mmCIF file of N, CA and C in Angstrom:
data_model
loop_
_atom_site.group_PDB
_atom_site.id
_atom_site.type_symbol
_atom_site.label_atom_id
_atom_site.label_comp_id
_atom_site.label_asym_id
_atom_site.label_seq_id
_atom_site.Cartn_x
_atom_site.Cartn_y
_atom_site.Cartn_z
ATOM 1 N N UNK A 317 18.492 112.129 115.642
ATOM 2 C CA UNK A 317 18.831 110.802 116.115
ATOM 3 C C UNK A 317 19.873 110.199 115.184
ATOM 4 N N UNK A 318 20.793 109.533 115.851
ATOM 5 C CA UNK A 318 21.500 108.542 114.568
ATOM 6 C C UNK A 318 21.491 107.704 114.487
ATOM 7 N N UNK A 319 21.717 107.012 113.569
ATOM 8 C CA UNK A 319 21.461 105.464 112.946
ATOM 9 C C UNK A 319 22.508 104.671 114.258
ATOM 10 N N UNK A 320 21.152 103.355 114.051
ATOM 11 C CA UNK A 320 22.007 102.361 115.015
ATOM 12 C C UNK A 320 23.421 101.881 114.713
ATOM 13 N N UNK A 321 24.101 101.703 115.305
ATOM 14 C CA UNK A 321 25.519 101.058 114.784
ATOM 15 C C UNK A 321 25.404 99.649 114.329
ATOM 16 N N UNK A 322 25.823 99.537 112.582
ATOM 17 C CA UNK A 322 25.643 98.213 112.184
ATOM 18 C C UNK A 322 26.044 96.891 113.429
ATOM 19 N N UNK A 323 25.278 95.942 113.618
ATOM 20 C CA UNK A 323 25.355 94.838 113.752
ATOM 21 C C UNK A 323 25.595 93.866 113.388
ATOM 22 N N UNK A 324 26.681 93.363 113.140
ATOM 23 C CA UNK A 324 26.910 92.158 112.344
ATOM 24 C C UNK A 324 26.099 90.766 112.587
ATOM 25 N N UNK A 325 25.453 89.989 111.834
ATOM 26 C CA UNK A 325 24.138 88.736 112.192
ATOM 27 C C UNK A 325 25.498 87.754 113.009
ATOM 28 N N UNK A 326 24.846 86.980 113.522
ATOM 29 C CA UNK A 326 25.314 85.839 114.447
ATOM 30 C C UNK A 326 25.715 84.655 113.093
ATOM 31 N N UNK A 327 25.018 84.898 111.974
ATOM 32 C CA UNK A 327 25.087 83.760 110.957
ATOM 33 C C UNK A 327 26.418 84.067 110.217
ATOM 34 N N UNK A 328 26.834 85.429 110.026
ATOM 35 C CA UNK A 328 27.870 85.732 109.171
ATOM 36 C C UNK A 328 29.458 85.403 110.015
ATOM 37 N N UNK A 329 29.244 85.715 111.404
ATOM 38 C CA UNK A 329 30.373 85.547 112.176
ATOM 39 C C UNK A 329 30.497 84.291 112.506
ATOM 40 N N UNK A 330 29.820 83.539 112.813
ATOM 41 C CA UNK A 330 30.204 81.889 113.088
ATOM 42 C C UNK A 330 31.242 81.248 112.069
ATOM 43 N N UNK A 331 31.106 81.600 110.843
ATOM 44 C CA UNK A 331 31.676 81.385 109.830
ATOM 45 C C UNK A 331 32.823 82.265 109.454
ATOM 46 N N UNK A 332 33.559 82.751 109.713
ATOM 47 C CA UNK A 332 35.006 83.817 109.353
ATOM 48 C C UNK A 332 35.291 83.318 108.175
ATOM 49 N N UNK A 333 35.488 84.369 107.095
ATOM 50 C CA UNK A 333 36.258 84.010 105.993
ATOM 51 C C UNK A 333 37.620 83.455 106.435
ATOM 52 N N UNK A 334 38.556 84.131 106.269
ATOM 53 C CA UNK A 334 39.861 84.621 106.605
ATOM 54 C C UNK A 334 40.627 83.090 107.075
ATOM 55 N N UNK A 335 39.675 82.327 108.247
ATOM 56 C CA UNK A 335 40.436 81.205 108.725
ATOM 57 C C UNK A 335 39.896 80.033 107.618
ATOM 58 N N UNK A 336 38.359 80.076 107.244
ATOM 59 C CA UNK A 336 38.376 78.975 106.170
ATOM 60 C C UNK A 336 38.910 79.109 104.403
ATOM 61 N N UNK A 337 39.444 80.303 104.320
ATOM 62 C CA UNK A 337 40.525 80.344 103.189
ATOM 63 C C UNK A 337 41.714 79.958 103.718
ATOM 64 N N UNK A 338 42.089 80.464 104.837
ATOM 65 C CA UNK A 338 43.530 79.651 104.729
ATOM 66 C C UNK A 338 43.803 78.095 105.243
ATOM 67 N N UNK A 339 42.694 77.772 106.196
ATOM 68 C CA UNK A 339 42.790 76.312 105.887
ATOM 69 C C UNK A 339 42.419 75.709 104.776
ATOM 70 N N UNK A 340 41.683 76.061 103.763
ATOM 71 C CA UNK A 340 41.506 75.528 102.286
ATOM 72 C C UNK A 340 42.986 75.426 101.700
ATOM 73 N N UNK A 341 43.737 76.839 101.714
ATOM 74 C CA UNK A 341 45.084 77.189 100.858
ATOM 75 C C UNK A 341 45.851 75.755 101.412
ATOM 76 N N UNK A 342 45.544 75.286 102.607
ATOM 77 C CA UNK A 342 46.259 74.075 103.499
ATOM 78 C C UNK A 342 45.892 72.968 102.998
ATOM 79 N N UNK A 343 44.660 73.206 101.865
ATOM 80 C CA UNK A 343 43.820 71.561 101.585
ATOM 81 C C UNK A 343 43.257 70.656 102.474
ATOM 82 N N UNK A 344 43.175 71.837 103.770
ATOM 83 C CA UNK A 344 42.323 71.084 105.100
ATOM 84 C C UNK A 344 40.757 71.614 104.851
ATOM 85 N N UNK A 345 40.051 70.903 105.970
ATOM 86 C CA UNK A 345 38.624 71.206 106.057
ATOM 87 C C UNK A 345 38.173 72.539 106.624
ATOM 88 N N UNK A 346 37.619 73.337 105.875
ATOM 89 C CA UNK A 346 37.378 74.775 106.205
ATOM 90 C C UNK A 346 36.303 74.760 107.535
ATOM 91 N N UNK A 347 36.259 73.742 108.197
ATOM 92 C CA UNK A 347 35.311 73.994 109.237
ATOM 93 C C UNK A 347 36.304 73.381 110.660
ATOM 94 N N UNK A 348 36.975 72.274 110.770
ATOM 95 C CA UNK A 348 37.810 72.177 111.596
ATOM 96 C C UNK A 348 39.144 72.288 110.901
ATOM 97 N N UNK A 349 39.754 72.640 110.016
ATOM 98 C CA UNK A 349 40.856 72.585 109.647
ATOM 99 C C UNK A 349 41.580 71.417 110.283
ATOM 100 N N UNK A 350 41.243 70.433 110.326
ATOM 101 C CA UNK A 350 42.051 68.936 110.973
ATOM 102 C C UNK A 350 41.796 67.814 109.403
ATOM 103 N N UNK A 351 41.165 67.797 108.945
ATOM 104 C CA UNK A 351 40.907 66.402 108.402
ATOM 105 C C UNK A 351 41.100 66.752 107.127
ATOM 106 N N UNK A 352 41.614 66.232 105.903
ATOM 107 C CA UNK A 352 41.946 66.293 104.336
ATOM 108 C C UNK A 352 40.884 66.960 103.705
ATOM 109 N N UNK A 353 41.151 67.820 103.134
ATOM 110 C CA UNK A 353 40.203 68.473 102.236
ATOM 111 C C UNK A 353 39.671 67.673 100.662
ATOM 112 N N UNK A 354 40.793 66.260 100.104
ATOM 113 C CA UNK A 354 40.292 66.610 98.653
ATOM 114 C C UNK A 354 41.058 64.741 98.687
ATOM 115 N N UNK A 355 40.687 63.667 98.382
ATOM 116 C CA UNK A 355 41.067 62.407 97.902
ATOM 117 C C UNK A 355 41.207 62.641 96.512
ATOM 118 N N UNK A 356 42.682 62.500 96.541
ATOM 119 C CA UNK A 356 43.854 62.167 95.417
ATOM 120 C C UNK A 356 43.868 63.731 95.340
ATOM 121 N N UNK A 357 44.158 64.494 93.995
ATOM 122 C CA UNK A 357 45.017 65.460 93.704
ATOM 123 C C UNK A 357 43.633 66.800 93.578
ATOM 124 N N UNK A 358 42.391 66.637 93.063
ATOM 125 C CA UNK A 358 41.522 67.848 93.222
ATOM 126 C C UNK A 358 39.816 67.433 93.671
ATOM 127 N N UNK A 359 40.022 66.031 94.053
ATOM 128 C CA UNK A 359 38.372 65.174 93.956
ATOM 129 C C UNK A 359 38.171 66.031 95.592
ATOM 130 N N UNK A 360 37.168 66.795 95.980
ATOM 131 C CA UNK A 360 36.912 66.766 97.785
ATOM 132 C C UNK A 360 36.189 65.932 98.088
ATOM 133 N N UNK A 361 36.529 65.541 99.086
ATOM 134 C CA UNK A 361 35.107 64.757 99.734
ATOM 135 C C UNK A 361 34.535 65.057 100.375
ATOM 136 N N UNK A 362 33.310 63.977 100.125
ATOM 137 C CA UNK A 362 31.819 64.585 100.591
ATOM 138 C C UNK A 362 31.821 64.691 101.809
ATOM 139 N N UNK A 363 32.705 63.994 103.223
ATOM 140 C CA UNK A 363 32.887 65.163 104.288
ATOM 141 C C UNK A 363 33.999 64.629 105.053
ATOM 142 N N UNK A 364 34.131 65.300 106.229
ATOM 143 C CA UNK A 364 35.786 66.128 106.269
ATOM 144 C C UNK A 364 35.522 64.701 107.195
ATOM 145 N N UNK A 365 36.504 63.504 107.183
ATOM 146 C CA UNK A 365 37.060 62.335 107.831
ATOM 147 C C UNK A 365 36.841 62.384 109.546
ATOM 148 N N UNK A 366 37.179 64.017 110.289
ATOM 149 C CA UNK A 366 37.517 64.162 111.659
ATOM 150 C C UNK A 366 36.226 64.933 111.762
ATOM 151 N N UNK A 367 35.854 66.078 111.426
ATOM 152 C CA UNK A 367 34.556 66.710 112.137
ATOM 153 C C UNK A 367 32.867 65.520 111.327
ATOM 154 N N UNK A 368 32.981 65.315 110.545
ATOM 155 C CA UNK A 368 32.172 65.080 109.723
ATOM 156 C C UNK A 368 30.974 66.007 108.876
ATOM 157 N N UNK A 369 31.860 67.366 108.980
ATOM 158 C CA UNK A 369 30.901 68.378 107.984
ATOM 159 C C UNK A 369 30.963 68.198 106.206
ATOM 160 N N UNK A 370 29.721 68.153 105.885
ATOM 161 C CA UNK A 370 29.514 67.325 104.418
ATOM 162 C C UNK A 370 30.332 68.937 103.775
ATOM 163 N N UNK A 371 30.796 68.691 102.518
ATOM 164 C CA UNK A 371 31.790 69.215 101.671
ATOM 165 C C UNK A 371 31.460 69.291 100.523
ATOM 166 N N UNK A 372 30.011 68.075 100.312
ATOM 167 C CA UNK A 372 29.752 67.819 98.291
ATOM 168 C C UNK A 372 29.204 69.017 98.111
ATOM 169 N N UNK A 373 28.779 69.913 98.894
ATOM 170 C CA UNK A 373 28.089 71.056 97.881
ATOM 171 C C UNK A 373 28.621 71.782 97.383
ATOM 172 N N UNK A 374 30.235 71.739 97.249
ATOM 173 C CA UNK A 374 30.828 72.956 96.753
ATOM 174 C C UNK A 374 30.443 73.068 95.091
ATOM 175 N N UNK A 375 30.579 74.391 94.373
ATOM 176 C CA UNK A 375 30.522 74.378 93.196
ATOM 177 C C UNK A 375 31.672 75.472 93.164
ATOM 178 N N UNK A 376 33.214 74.843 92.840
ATOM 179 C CA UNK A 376 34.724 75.643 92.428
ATOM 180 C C UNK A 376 34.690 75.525 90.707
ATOM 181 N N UNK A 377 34.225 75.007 90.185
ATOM 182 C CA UNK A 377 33.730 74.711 88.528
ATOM 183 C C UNK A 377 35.391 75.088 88.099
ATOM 184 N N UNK A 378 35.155 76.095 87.110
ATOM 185 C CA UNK A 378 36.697 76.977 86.695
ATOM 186 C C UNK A 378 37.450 77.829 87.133
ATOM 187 N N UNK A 379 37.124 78.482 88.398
ATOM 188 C CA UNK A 379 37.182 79.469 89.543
ATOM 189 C C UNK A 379 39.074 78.846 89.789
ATOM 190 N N UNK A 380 39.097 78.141 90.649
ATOM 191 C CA UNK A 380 40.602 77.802 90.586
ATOM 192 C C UNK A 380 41.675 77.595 89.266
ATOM 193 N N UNK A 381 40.714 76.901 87.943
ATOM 194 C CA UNK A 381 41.718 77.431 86.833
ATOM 195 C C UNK A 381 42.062 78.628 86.764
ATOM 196 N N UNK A 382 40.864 79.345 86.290
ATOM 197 C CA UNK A 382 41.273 80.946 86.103
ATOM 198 C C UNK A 382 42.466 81.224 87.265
ATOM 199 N N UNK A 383 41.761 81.517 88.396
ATOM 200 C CA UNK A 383 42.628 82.045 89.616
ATOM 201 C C UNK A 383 44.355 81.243 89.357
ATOM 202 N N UNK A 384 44.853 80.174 88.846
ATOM 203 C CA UNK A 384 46.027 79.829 88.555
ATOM 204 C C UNK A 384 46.650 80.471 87.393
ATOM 205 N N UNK A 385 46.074 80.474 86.227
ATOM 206 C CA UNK A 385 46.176 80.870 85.307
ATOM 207 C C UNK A 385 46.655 82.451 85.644
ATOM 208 N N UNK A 386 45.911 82.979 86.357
ATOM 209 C CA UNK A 386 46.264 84.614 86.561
ATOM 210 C C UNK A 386 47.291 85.002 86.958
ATOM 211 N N UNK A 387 48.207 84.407 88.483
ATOM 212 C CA UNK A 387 48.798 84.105 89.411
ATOM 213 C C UNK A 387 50.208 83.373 88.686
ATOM 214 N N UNK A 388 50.063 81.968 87.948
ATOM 215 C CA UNK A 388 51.099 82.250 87.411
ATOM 216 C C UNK A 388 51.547 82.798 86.346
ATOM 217 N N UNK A 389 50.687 83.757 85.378
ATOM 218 C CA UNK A 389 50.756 84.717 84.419
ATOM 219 C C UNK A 389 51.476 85.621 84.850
ATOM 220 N N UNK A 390 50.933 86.268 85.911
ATOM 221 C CA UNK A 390 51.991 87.561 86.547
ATOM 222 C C UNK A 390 52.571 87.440 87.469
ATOM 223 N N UNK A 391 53.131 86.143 87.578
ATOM 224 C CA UNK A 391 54.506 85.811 88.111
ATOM 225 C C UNK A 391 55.803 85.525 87.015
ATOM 226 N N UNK A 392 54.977 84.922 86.365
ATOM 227 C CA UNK A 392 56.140 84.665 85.346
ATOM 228 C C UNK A 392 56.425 85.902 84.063
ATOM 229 N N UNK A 393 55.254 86.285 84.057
ATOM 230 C CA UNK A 393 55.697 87.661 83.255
ATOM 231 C C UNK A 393 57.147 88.525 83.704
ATOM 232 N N UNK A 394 57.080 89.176 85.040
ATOM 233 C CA UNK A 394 58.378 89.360 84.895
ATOM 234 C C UNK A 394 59.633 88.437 84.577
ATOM 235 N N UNK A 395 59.452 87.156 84.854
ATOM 236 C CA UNK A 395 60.653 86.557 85.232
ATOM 237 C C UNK A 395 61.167 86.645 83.484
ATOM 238 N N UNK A 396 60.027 86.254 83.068
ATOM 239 C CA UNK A 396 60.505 86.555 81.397
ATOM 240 C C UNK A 396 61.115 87.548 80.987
ATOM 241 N N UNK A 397 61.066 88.317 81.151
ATOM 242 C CA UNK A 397 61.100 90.008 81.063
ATOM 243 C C UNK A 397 62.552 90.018 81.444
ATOM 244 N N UNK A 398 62.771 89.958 82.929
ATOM 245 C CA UNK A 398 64.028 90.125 83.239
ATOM 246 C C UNK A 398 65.105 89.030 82.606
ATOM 247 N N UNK A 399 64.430 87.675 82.819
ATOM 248 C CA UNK A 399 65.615 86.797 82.397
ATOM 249 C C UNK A 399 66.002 87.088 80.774
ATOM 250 N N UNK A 400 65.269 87.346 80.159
ATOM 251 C CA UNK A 400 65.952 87.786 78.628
ATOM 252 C C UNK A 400 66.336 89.236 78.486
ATOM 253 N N UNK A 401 66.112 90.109 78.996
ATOM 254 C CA UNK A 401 66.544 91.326 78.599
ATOM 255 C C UNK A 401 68.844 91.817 79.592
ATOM 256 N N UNK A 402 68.089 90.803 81.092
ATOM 257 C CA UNK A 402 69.510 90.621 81.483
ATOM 258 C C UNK A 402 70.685 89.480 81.252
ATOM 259 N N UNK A 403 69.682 88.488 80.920
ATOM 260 C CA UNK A 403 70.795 87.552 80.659
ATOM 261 C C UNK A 403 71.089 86.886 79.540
ATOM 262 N N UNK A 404 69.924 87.633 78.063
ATOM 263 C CA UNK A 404 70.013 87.084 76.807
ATOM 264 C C UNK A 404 70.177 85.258 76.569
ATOM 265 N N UNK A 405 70.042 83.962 77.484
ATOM 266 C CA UNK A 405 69.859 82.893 77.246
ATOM 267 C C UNK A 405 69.467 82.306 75.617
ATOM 268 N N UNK A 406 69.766 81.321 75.223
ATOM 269 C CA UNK A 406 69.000 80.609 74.137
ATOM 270 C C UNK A 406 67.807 79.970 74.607
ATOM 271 N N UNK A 407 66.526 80.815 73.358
ATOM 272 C CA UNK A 407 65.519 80.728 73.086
ATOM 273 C C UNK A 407 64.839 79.108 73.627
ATOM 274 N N UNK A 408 65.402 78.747 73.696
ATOM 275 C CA UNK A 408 65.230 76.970 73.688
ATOM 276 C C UNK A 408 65.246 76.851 75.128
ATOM 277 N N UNK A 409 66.978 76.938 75.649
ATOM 278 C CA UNK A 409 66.373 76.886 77.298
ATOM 279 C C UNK A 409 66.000 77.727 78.285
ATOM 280 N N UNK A 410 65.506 79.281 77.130
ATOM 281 C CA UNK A 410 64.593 79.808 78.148
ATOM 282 C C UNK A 410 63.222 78.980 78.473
ATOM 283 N N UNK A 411 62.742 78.621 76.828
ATOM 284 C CA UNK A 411 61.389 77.935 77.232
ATOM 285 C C UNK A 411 61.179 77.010 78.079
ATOM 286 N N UNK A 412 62.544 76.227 77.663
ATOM 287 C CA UNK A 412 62.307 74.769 78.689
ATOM 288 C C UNK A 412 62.219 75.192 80.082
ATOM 289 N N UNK A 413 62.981 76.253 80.634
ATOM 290 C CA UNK A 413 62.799 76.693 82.246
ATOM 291 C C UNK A 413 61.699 77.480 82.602
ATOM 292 N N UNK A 414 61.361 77.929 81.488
ATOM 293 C CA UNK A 414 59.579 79.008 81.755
ATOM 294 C C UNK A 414 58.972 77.611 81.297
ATOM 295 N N UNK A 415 58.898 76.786 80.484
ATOM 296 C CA UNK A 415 57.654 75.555 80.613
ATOM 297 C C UNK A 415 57.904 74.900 81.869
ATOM 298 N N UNK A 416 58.802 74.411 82.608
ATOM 299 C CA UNK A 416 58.806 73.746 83.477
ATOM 300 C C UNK A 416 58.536 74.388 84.770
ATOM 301 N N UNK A 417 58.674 75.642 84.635
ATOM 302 C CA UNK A 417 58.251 76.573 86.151
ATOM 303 C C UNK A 417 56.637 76.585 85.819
ATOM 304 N N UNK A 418 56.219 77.513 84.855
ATOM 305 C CA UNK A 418 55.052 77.251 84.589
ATOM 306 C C UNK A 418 53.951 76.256 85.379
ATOM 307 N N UNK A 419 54.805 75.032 84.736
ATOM 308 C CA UNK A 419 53.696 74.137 85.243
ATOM 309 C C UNK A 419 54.229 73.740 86.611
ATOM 310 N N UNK A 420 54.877 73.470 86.899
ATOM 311 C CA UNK A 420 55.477 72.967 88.157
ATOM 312 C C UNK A 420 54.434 74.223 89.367
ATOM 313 N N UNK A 421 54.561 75.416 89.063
ATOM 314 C CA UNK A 421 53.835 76.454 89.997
ATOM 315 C C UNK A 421 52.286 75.923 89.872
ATOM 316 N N UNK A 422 51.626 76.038 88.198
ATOM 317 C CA UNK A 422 50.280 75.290 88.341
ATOM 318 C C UNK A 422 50.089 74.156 88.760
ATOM 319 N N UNK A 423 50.590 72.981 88.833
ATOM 320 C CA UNK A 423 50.163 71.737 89.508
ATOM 321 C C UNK A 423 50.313 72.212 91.353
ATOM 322 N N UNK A 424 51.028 73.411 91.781
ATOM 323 C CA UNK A 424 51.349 73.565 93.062
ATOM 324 C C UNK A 424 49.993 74.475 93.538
ATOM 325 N N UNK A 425 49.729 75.550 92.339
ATOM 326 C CA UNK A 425 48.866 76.628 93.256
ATOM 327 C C UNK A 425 47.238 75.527 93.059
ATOM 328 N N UNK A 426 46.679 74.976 91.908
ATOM 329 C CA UNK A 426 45.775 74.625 91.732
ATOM 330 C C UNK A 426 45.039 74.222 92.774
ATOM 331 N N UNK A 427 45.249 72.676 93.056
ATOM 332 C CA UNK A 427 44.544 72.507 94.349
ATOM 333 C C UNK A 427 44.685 73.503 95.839
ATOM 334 N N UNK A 428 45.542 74.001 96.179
ATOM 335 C CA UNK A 428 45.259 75.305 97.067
ATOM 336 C C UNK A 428 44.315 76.168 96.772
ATOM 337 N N UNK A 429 44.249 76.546 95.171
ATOM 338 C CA UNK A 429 43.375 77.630 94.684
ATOM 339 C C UNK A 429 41.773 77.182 95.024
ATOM 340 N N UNK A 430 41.648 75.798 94.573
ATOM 341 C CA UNK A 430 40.365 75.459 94.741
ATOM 342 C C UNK A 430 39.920 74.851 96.491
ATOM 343 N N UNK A 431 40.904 74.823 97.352
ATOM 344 C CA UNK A 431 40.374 74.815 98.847
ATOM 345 C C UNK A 431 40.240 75.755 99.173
ATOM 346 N N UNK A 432 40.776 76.970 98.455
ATOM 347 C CA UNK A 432 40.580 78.412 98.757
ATOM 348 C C UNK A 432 38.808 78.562 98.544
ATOM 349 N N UNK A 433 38.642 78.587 97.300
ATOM 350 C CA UNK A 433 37.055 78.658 96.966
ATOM 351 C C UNK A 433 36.271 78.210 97.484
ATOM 352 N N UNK A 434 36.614 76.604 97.902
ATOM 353 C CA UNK A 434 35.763 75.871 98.655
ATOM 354 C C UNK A 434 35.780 76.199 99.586
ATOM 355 N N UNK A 435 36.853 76.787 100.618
ATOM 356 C CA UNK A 435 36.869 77.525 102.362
ATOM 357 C C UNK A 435 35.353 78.949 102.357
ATOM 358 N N UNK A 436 35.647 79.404 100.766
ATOM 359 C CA UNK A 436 34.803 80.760 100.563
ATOM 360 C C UNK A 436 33.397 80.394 100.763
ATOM 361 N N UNK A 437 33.349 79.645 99.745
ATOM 362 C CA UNK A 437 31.501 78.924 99.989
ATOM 363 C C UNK A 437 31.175 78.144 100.780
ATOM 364 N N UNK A 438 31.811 77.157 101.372
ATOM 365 C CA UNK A 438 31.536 77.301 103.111
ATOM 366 C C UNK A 438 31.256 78.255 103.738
ATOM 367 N N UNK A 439 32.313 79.120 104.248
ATOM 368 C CA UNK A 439 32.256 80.846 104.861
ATOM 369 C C UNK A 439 30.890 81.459 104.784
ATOM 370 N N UNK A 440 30.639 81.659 103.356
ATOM 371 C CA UNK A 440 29.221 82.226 102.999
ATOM 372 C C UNK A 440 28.367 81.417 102.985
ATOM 373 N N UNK A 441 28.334 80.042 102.746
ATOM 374 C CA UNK A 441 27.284 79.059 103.146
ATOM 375 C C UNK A 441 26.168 79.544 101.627
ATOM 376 N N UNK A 442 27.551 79.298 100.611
ATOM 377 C CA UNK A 442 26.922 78.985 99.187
ATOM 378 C C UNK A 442 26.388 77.752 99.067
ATOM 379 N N UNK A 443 25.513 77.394 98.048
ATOM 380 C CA UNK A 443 25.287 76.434 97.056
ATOM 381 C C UNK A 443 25.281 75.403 97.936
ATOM 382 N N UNK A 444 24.595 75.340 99.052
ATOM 383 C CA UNK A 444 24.017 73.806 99.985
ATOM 384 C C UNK A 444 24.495 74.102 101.267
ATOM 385 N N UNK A 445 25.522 75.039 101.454
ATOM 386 C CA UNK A 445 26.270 74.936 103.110
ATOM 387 C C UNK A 445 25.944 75.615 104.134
ATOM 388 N N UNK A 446 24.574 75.856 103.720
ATOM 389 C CA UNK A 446 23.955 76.653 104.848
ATOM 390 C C UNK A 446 23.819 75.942 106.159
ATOM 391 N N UNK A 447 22.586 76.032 107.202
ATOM 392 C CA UNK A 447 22.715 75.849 108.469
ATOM 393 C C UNK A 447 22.210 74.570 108.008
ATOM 394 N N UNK A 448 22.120 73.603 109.149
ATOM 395 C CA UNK A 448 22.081 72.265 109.557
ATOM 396 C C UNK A 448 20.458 72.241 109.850
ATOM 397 N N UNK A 449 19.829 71.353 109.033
ATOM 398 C CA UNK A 449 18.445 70.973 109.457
ATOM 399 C C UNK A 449 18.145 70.546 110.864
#
């Protein structure tokens, strides 16, 4: 005899990763992707303005630092790499253009990074987002 063919639960598919990461990356609500994900620059709120699905349970803690930190590490690693070995610049305004990309990319990926996480634990229905009483 052979094994039944996996079944995927009804609980795991209601929820798709895939669309509530990229409406997070959008800073929209990982459940209707319509309504603001986060009041002011990384605060979310406790729920999404248009569907009204609650949002406070996320726990993104350092998860989006790291994940920035990584992202623009090995982005800018090459650029370093190449911009001094091809174009020899002074030391001074290489930094000033690697400090200012630097951060300019982290203030950009950060909050994406962390609607990303928050789309994830929704998805999986971490840390409070399970089903509806």
């Amino acid at each position: 005899m052979s094994e039944p063919a996996h079944q995927p639960d009804a609980e795991s598919d209601d929820r798709p990763s895939r669309p509530a990461m990229l409406r997070g990356f959008r800073r929209r609500c990982p459940n209707c992707g319509e309504g603001g994900l986060f009041q002011g620059y990384l605060k979310v709120v406790d729920r999404c303005p248009v569907c009204r699905e609650e949002l406070c349970h996320h726990r993104a803690d350092d998860g989006p630092a790291y994940l920035t930190i990584l992202i623009v590490g090995h982005l800018l690693a090459p650029v370093i790499h190449v911009g001094f070995t091809r174009f020899r610049p002074d030391p001074l305004v290489m930094a000033t253009v690697l400090t200012v990309a630097a951060v300019a990319l982290s203030l950009y990926l950060l909050p994406r990074l962390k609607g990303v996480v928050v789309g994830i634990q929704w998805a999986r229905r971490m840390h409070g987002f399970g089903k509806a009483q």
